[in-house]
Amino acid sequence: MERGRAYTRLNTLLQHLGGSSAGAVTAHPTSGAAKFQPQQFQVQFERICREEVKPLGLMLMRDVSIGKSEYVPCEKMVSKVQNFQEDKELFRYCTLPEILKYVECFTGPNIMAMHTMLINKPPDTGKKTSRHPLHQDLHYFPFRPSNNIVCAWTAMEHIDRKNGCLVVFPGTHKGTLKPHDYPQWDGGVNLMFHGIQDYDKNNTRVYVTMEKGDTVFFHPLLIHGSGRNKTEGFRKAISCHFAASDCKYIDVKGTSQEKIEKEIVDLTHKFYGLETGSLKNVWTWKGRLVKGERISL
Ligand SMILES: O=C(O)CCC(=O)C(=O)O
């Protein structure tokens, strides 16, 4: 069973890489007969920001440099929308065959979409708040094994170092989950932007240049972040974390994830009025089956 899956996975990936230079620092495009157009998601994002539609469960985030009283409903005020599992148009991203084809290589046939985001990284105001600190996504997840979780992150436009591309530490997915906390940044830090405090500064960094529609798939232990947006535009990407539906929940009490559990549980209460009590209940509420059978998540 495991060998069968490994064979299929290798085959899919080798077919995909065939013809590209494996050592390139640019992303390998997820092109195919039905390459999708991220503009469709942009139109819906703009409608959400203008409050023309209010999908259930959606969370709009603003950059810490924008005061609460300055907020007006428009695209320039929203740095991220999270939890779009009830928005039919945005959630279509999580069901695209050109995405799931690769996701299945990591999760197997029963697939849950656990965490959805559309990131609209604003031009940096000079306070460097548009940076995303180096982190591992597993810090936010109370389910395992980590090898059956994968993030798909699609560029909605050309992305490079100028507008704050992803930066990754290759090979770190083979390590363990490190303690995270808010970084001590002078200009302020965005809500829930926890970072690793003691990463190896000598680690090789790869800056992931991507074209519109390119997708990277990465492991939840991979150390990554993104730099400042030094342009005038809002850098857009859409992403989803997928997991095998037979992943198991763990209790994060007494672990390095205890603090983020409290923060997320409190935020879920403040924002949605939901008494979840644990990270497990938050993710059970957010997760949606996209393929196969829902087993334990
Ligand atoms: O889009 C970005 O700037 C980074 C997003 C990211 O790493 C995350 O939300 O975990």
Short mmCIF file of C-alpha atoms and ligand atoms in Angstrom, two decimals:
data_model
loop_
_atom_site.label_atom_id
_atom_site.label_comp_id
_atom_site.label_asym_id
_atom_site.label_seq_id
_atom_site.Cartn_x
_atom_site.Cartn_y
_atom_site.Cartn_z
CA MET A 1 0.00 0.00 0.00
CA GLU A 2 2.70 2.47 1.13
CA ARG A 3 4.97 1.32 -1.73
CA GLY A 4 2.15 1.73 -4.22
CA ARG A 5 1.58 5.27 -3.10
CA ALA A 6 5.30 6.06 -3.17
CA TYR A 7 5.49 4.78 -6.75
CA THR A 8 2.51 6.87 -7.91
CA ARG A 9 3.87 9.91 -6.13
CA LEU A 10 7.29 9.59 -7.68
CA ASN A 11 5.80 9.07 -11.10
CA THR A 12 3.58 12.16 -10.88
CA LEU A 13 6.45 14.29 -9.67
CA LEU A 14 8.95 12.96 -12.22
CA GLN A 15 6.51 13.57 -15.04
CA HIS A 16 6.06 17.09 -13.78
CA LEU A 17 9.76 17.80 -13.46
CA GLY A 18 10.63 16.25 -16.82
CA GLY A 19 12.06 18.96 -19.01
CA SER A 20 12.69 21.50 -16.23
CA SER A 21 16.07 22.02 -14.63
CA ALA A 22 15.69 20.42 -11.21
CA GLY A 23 18.23 22.73 -9.59
CA ALA A 24 16.48 25.94 -10.61
CA VAL A 25 15.56 28.39 -7.88
CA THR A 26 12.33 29.33 -9.64
CA ALA A 27 9.15 27.34 -8.97
CA HIS A 28 8.05 24.59 -11.34
CA PRO A 29 4.78 25.72 -12.90
CA THR A 30 1.70 23.58 -12.35
CA SER A 31 0.78 23.99 -15.96
CA GLY A 32 -1.53 21.60 -17.73
CA ALA A 33 -4.37 21.53 -20.18
CA ALA A 34 -6.63 23.35 -17.75
CA LYS A 35 -4.24 25.86 -16.20
CA PHE A 36 -6.47 28.02 -14.04
CA GLN A 37 -6.62 31.78 -13.94
CA PRO A 38 -6.04 33.28 -10.50
CA GLN A 39 -7.86 36.48 -11.64
CA GLN A 40 -11.16 34.69 -10.93
CA PHE A 41 -10.18 34.56 -7.28
CA GLN A 42 -9.05 38.18 -7.34
CA VAL A 43 -12.50 39.37 -8.49
CA GLN A 44 -14.14 37.53 -5.58
CA PHE A 45 -11.51 38.81 -3.13
CA GLU A 46 -12.31 42.39 -4.16
CA ARG A 47 -16.05 41.78 -3.72
CA ILE A 48 -15.40 40.43 -0.23
CA CYS A 49 -13.25 43.44 0.68
CA ARG A 50 -15.98 45.82 -0.50
CA GLU A 51 -18.35 43.82 1.73
CA GLU A 52 -20.61 42.99 -1.23
CA VAL A 53 -20.58 39.39 -0.02
CA LYS A 54 -20.04 38.12 3.52
CA PRO A 55 -19.25 34.40 3.44
CA LEU A 56 -19.81 32.61 6.74
CA GLY A 57 -16.68 32.03 8.81
CA LEU A 58 -14.45 34.36 6.81
CA MET A 59 -11.86 36.35 8.74
CA LEU A 60 -10.49 39.60 7.28
CA MET A 61 -7.11 40.68 8.62
CA ARG A 62 -5.47 44.09 8.33
CA ASP A 63 -1.81 44.99 8.61
CA VAL A 64 -0.77 46.12 12.10
CA SER A 65 0.27 49.50 10.59
CA ILE A 66 -3.41 50.30 9.85
CA GLY A 67 -5.31 51.56 12.90
CA LYS A 68 -8.80 50.19 13.62
CA SER A 69 -10.39 53.62 13.10
CA GLU A 70 -8.71 54.06 9.70
CA TYR A 71 -10.39 50.94 8.32
CA VAL A 72 -12.74 51.33 5.35
CA PRO A 73 -14.00 48.34 3.38
CA CYS A 74 -11.72 48.16 0.36
CA GLU A 75 -9.00 45.93 -1.02
CA LYS A 76 -6.19 48.16 0.25
CA MET A 77 -7.18 47.62 3.90
CA VAL A 78 -7.17 43.82 3.89
CA SER A 79 -3.84 42.02 4.21
CA LYS A 80 -5.34 38.54 4.31
CA VAL A 81 -8.62 36.66 4.19
CA GLN A 82 -8.64 33.42 6.14
CA ASN A 83 -11.14 30.59 6.48
CA PHE A 84 -12.87 30.89 3.13
CA GLN A 85 -14.22 27.33 3.35
CA GLU A 86 -17.80 28.63 2.98
CA ASP A 87 -17.07 30.87 0.00
CA LYS A 88 -17.94 28.82 -3.07
CA GLU A 89 -15.81 30.84 -5.45
CA LEU A 90 -12.57 31.02 -3.41
CA PHE A 91 -12.97 27.47 -2.13
CA ARG A 92 -12.98 26.24 -5.72
CA TYR A 93 -9.21 26.70 -5.47
CA CYS A 94 -9.05 23.81 -2.96
CA THR A 95 -10.88 21.48 -5.32
CA LEU A 96 -8.97 22.17 -8.54
CA PRO A 97 -7.82 18.90 -10.14
CA GLU A 98 -4.50 20.50 -11.14
CA ILE A 99 -3.84 21.15 -7.42
CA LEU A 100 -5.28 17.93 -5.98
CA LYS A 101 -3.27 15.82 -8.43
CA TYR A 102 -0.11 16.85 -6.56
CA VAL A 103 -1.67 17.06 -3.11
CA GLU A 104 -2.71 13.41 -3.37
CA CYS A 105 0.95 12.44 -3.73
CA PHE A 106 1.43 13.56 -0.14
CA THR A 107 -1.92 12.84 1.48
CA GLY A 108 -3.20 9.79 -0.34
CA PRO A 109 -6.78 9.61 -1.69
CA ASN A 110 -8.75 10.96 1.30
CA ILE A 111 -8.12 14.68 1.41
CA MET A 112 -9.21 17.42 3.79
CA ALA A 113 -8.74 21.14 3.07
CA MET A 114 -7.83 22.39 6.55
CA HIS A 115 -6.63 25.97 6.28
CA THR A 116 -7.47 28.47 3.56
CA MET A 117 -5.94 31.90 2.96
CA LEU A 118 -5.74 34.59 0.32
CA ILE A 119 -2.80 36.82 1.15
CA ASN A 120 -2.74 40.42 -0.09
CA LYS A 121 0.68 41.55 1.16
CA PRO A 122 0.50 45.35 1.31
CA PRO A 123 3.25 47.76 0.24
CA ASP A 124 5.49 48.19 3.27
CA THR A 125 4.95 51.49 5.08
CA GLY A 126 8.61 51.60 6.14
CA LYS A 127 7.92 49.82 9.44
CA LYS A 128 8.73 46.41 7.90
CA THR A 129 5.42 45.01 9.11
CA SER A 130 4.73 43.40 5.73
CA ARG A 131 7.37 40.75 6.49
CA HIS A 132 6.24 37.31 7.58
CA PRO A 133 8.71 35.88 10.13
CA LEU A 134 10.40 32.53 9.57
CA HIS A 135 8.14 29.80 10.84
CA GLN A 136 6.89 26.24 10.40
CA ASP A 137 3.20 25.87 9.62
CA LEU A 138 2.94 22.77 11.82
CA HIS A 139 3.11 25.14 14.81
CA TYR A 140 -0.57 25.96 14.11
CA PHE A 141 -1.76 22.40 13.51
CA PRO A 142 -2.79 19.84 16.18
CA PHE A 143 -2.81 16.87 13.79
CA ARG A 144 -0.20 14.40 12.64
CA PRO A 145 1.70 12.83 10.93
CA SER A 146 3.32 15.87 9.40
CA ASN A 147 4.32 13.91 6.28
CA ASN A 148 0.63 13.68 5.32
CA ILE A 149 0.09 17.44 5.41
CA VAL A 150 1.00 19.73 2.52
CA CYS A 151 0.59 23.37 1.68
CA ALA A 152 -0.28 24.53 -1.85
CA TRP A 153 0.60 28.20 -2.36
CA THR A 154 -0.24 29.78 -5.73
CA ALA A 155 1.11 33.09 -6.99
CA MET A 156 -1.70 35.30 -8.33
CA GLU A 157 0.85 37.50 -10.11
CA HIS A 158 4.61 37.63 -10.72
CA ILE A 159 6.31 37.38 -7.31
CA ASP A 160 9.98 37.97 -6.57
CA ARG A 161 12.10 39.58 -3.87
CA LYS A 162 10.82 43.06 -4.73
CA ASN A 163 7.24 42.32 -3.70
CA GLY A 164 8.09 39.86 -0.93
CA CYS A 165 8.36 36.33 -2.29
CA LEU A 166 8.52 33.23 -0.13
CA VAL A 167 11.92 32.48 1.34
CA VAL A 168 12.63 28.90 2.39
CA PHE A 169 15.36 26.96 4.22
CA PRO A 170 15.71 23.81 2.09
CA GLY A 171 15.88 20.51 3.94
CA THR A 172 14.42 21.81 7.19
CA HIS A 173 11.30 19.68 6.69
CA LYS A 174 13.45 16.77 7.90
CA GLY A 175 13.86 18.43 11.30
CA THR A 176 11.50 18.81 14.24
CA LEU A 177 8.96 21.42 15.27
CA LYS A 178 10.72 24.35 16.91
CA PRO A 179 9.35 26.71 19.57
CA HIS A 180 7.69 29.82 18.10
CA ASP A 181 6.75 33.22 19.52
CA TYR A 182 6.11 36.79 18.38
CA PRO A 183 9.35 38.33 17.09
CA GLN A 184 10.59 41.49 18.82
CA TRP A 185 10.18 43.84 15.86
CA ASP A 186 10.28 47.60 16.45
CA GLY A 187 7.55 48.41 13.93
CA GLY A 188 5.07 45.87 15.33
CA VAL A 189 4.03 42.37 14.32
CA ASN A 190 0.81 41.16 12.74
CA LEU A 191 -1.64 39.03 14.70
CA MET A 192 -0.62 35.36 14.83
CA PHE A 193 2.64 35.96 12.95
CA HIS A 194 4.68 33.76 15.28
CA GLY A 195 8.29 33.10 14.28
CA ILE A 196 11.10 30.74 15.22
CA GLN A 197 13.41 32.42 17.69
CA ASP A 198 16.59 30.39 17.28
CA TYR A 199 16.96 29.31 13.65
CA ASP A 200 20.41 28.70 12.20
CA LYS A 201 21.43 32.01 10.58
CA ASN A 202 23.91 30.14 8.33
CA ASN A 203 21.18 28.09 6.70
CA THR A 204 20.98 28.41 2.92
CA ARG A 205 18.05 30.61 1.93
CA VAL A 206 16.16 30.12 -1.30
CA TYR A 207 14.03 33.00 -2.57
CA VAL A 208 11.18 31.53 -4.58
CA THR A 209 10.51 33.55 -7.72
CA MET A 210 7.15 32.62 -9.22
CA GLU A 211 5.01 33.53 -12.21
CA LYS A 212 1.27 34.08 -12.09
CA GLY A 213 -0.45 30.71 -11.66
CA ASP A 214 2.66 28.89 -10.42
CA THR A 215 2.16 26.75 -7.33
CA VAL A 216 4.62 25.49 -4.75
CA PHE A 217 3.81 22.51 -2.54
CA PHE A 218 5.62 22.33 0.76
CA HIS A 219 5.91 20.35 3.97
CA PRO A 220 4.54 21.85 7.24
CA LEU A 221 7.96 21.59 8.92
CA LEU A 222 9.73 23.55 6.18
CA ILE A 223 11.08 26.77 7.67
CA HIS A 224 9.81 29.63 5.52
CA GLY A 225 8.63 33.21 5.62
CA SER A 226 8.40 36.17 3.27
CA GLY A 227 10.15 39.48 2.94
CA ARG A 228 9.02 43.08 2.79
CA ASN A 229 6.90 44.26 -0.11
CA LYS A 230 9.00 47.11 -1.49
CA THR A 231 6.65 47.86 -4.41
CA GLU A 232 3.50 49.98 -4.59
CA GLY A 233 1.31 46.99 -5.48
CA PHE A 234 -0.45 44.47 -3.23
CA ARG A 235 1.22 41.07 -3.68
CA LYS A 236 -1.39 38.34 -3.95
CA ALA A 237 -1.24 34.59 -3.33
CA ILE A 238 -3.89 32.00 -2.57
CA SER A 239 -3.17 28.94 -0.49
CA CYS A 240 -4.59 25.91 1.23
CA HIS A 241 -3.16 23.40 3.69
CA PHE A 242 -4.35 19.92 2.92
CA ALA A 243 -4.13 16.85 5.14
CA ALA A 244 -4.90 13.16 4.83
CA SER A 245 -8.32 12.69 6.40
CA ASP A 246 -6.95 9.84 8.53
CA CYS A 247 -4.47 12.13 10.29
CA LYS A 248 -5.01 12.05 14.06
CA TYR A 249 -5.52 14.95 16.42
CA ILE A 250 -3.02 15.37 19.24
CA ASP A 251 -3.39 17.20 22.53
CA VAL A 252 -0.99 20.15 22.43
CA LYS A 253 -1.23 20.88 26.18
CA GLY A 254 2.25 20.92 27.69
CA THR A 255 3.94 21.36 24.28
CA SER A 256 5.40 24.35 22.46
CA GLN A 257 1.98 24.74 20.75
CA GLU A 258 0.09 25.44 23.98
CA LYS A 259 0.39 29.22 23.64
CA ILE A 260 -0.86 29.35 20.06
CA GLU A 261 -3.75 27.08 21.05
CA LYS A 262 -4.89 29.63 23.63
CA GLU A 263 -4.47 32.50 21.19
CA ILE A 264 -6.48 30.79 18.44
CA VAL A 265 -9.20 29.56 20.83
CA ASP A 266 -9.56 33.11 22.26
CA LEU A 267 -9.63 34.66 18.80
CA THR A 268 -12.26 32.17 17.61
CA HIS A 269 -14.38 33.13 20.59
CA LYS A 270 -13.89 36.87 20.07
CA PHE A 271 -14.45 36.73 16.34
CA TYR A 272 -17.15 34.09 15.93
CA GLY A 273 -18.55 33.76 19.45
CA LEU A 274 -17.65 30.06 19.39
CA GLU A 275 -16.58 28.25 22.58
CA THR A 276 -14.23 25.73 21.02
CA GLY A 277 -11.99 25.08 24.04
CA SER A 278 -9.23 23.42 22.05
CA LEU A 279 -7.25 23.70 18.85
CA LYS A 280 -8.66 20.33 17.84
CA ASN A 281 -12.23 21.69 17.89
CA VAL A 282 -11.22 24.77 15.89
CA TRP A 283 -9.75 22.62 13.12
CA THR A 284 -12.62 20.15 13.18
CA TRP A 285 -14.93 23.11 12.56
CA LYS A 286 -12.80 24.57 9.73
CA GLY A 287 -11.78 21.42 7.86
CA ARG A 288 -13.67 20.36 4.72
CA LEU A 289 -13.46 17.13 2.78
CA VAL A 290 -12.38 17.71 -0.84
CA LYS A 291 -11.77 14.15 -2.00
CA GLY A 292 -12.53 10.60 -0.81
CA GLU A 293 -13.83 9.87 2.65
CA ARG A 294 -13.67 11.87 5.91
CA ILE A 295 -12.03 9.54 8.46
CA SER A 296 -10.60 11.08 11.63
CA LEU A 297 -10.00 14.82 11.06
O1 LIG B 1 2.33 34.76 1.80
C1 LIG B 1 3.23 35.00 2.60
O2 LIG B 1 3.78 36.09 2.63
C2 LIG B 1 3.67 33.96 3.59
C3 LIG B 1 2.52 33.16 4.04
C4 LIG B 1 2.89 32.14 5.02
O3 LIG B 1 4.00 31.68 5.11
C5 LIG B 1 1.89 31.65 5.93
O4 LIG B 1 0.81 32.26 6.05
O5 LIG B 1 2.15 30.63 6.61
#
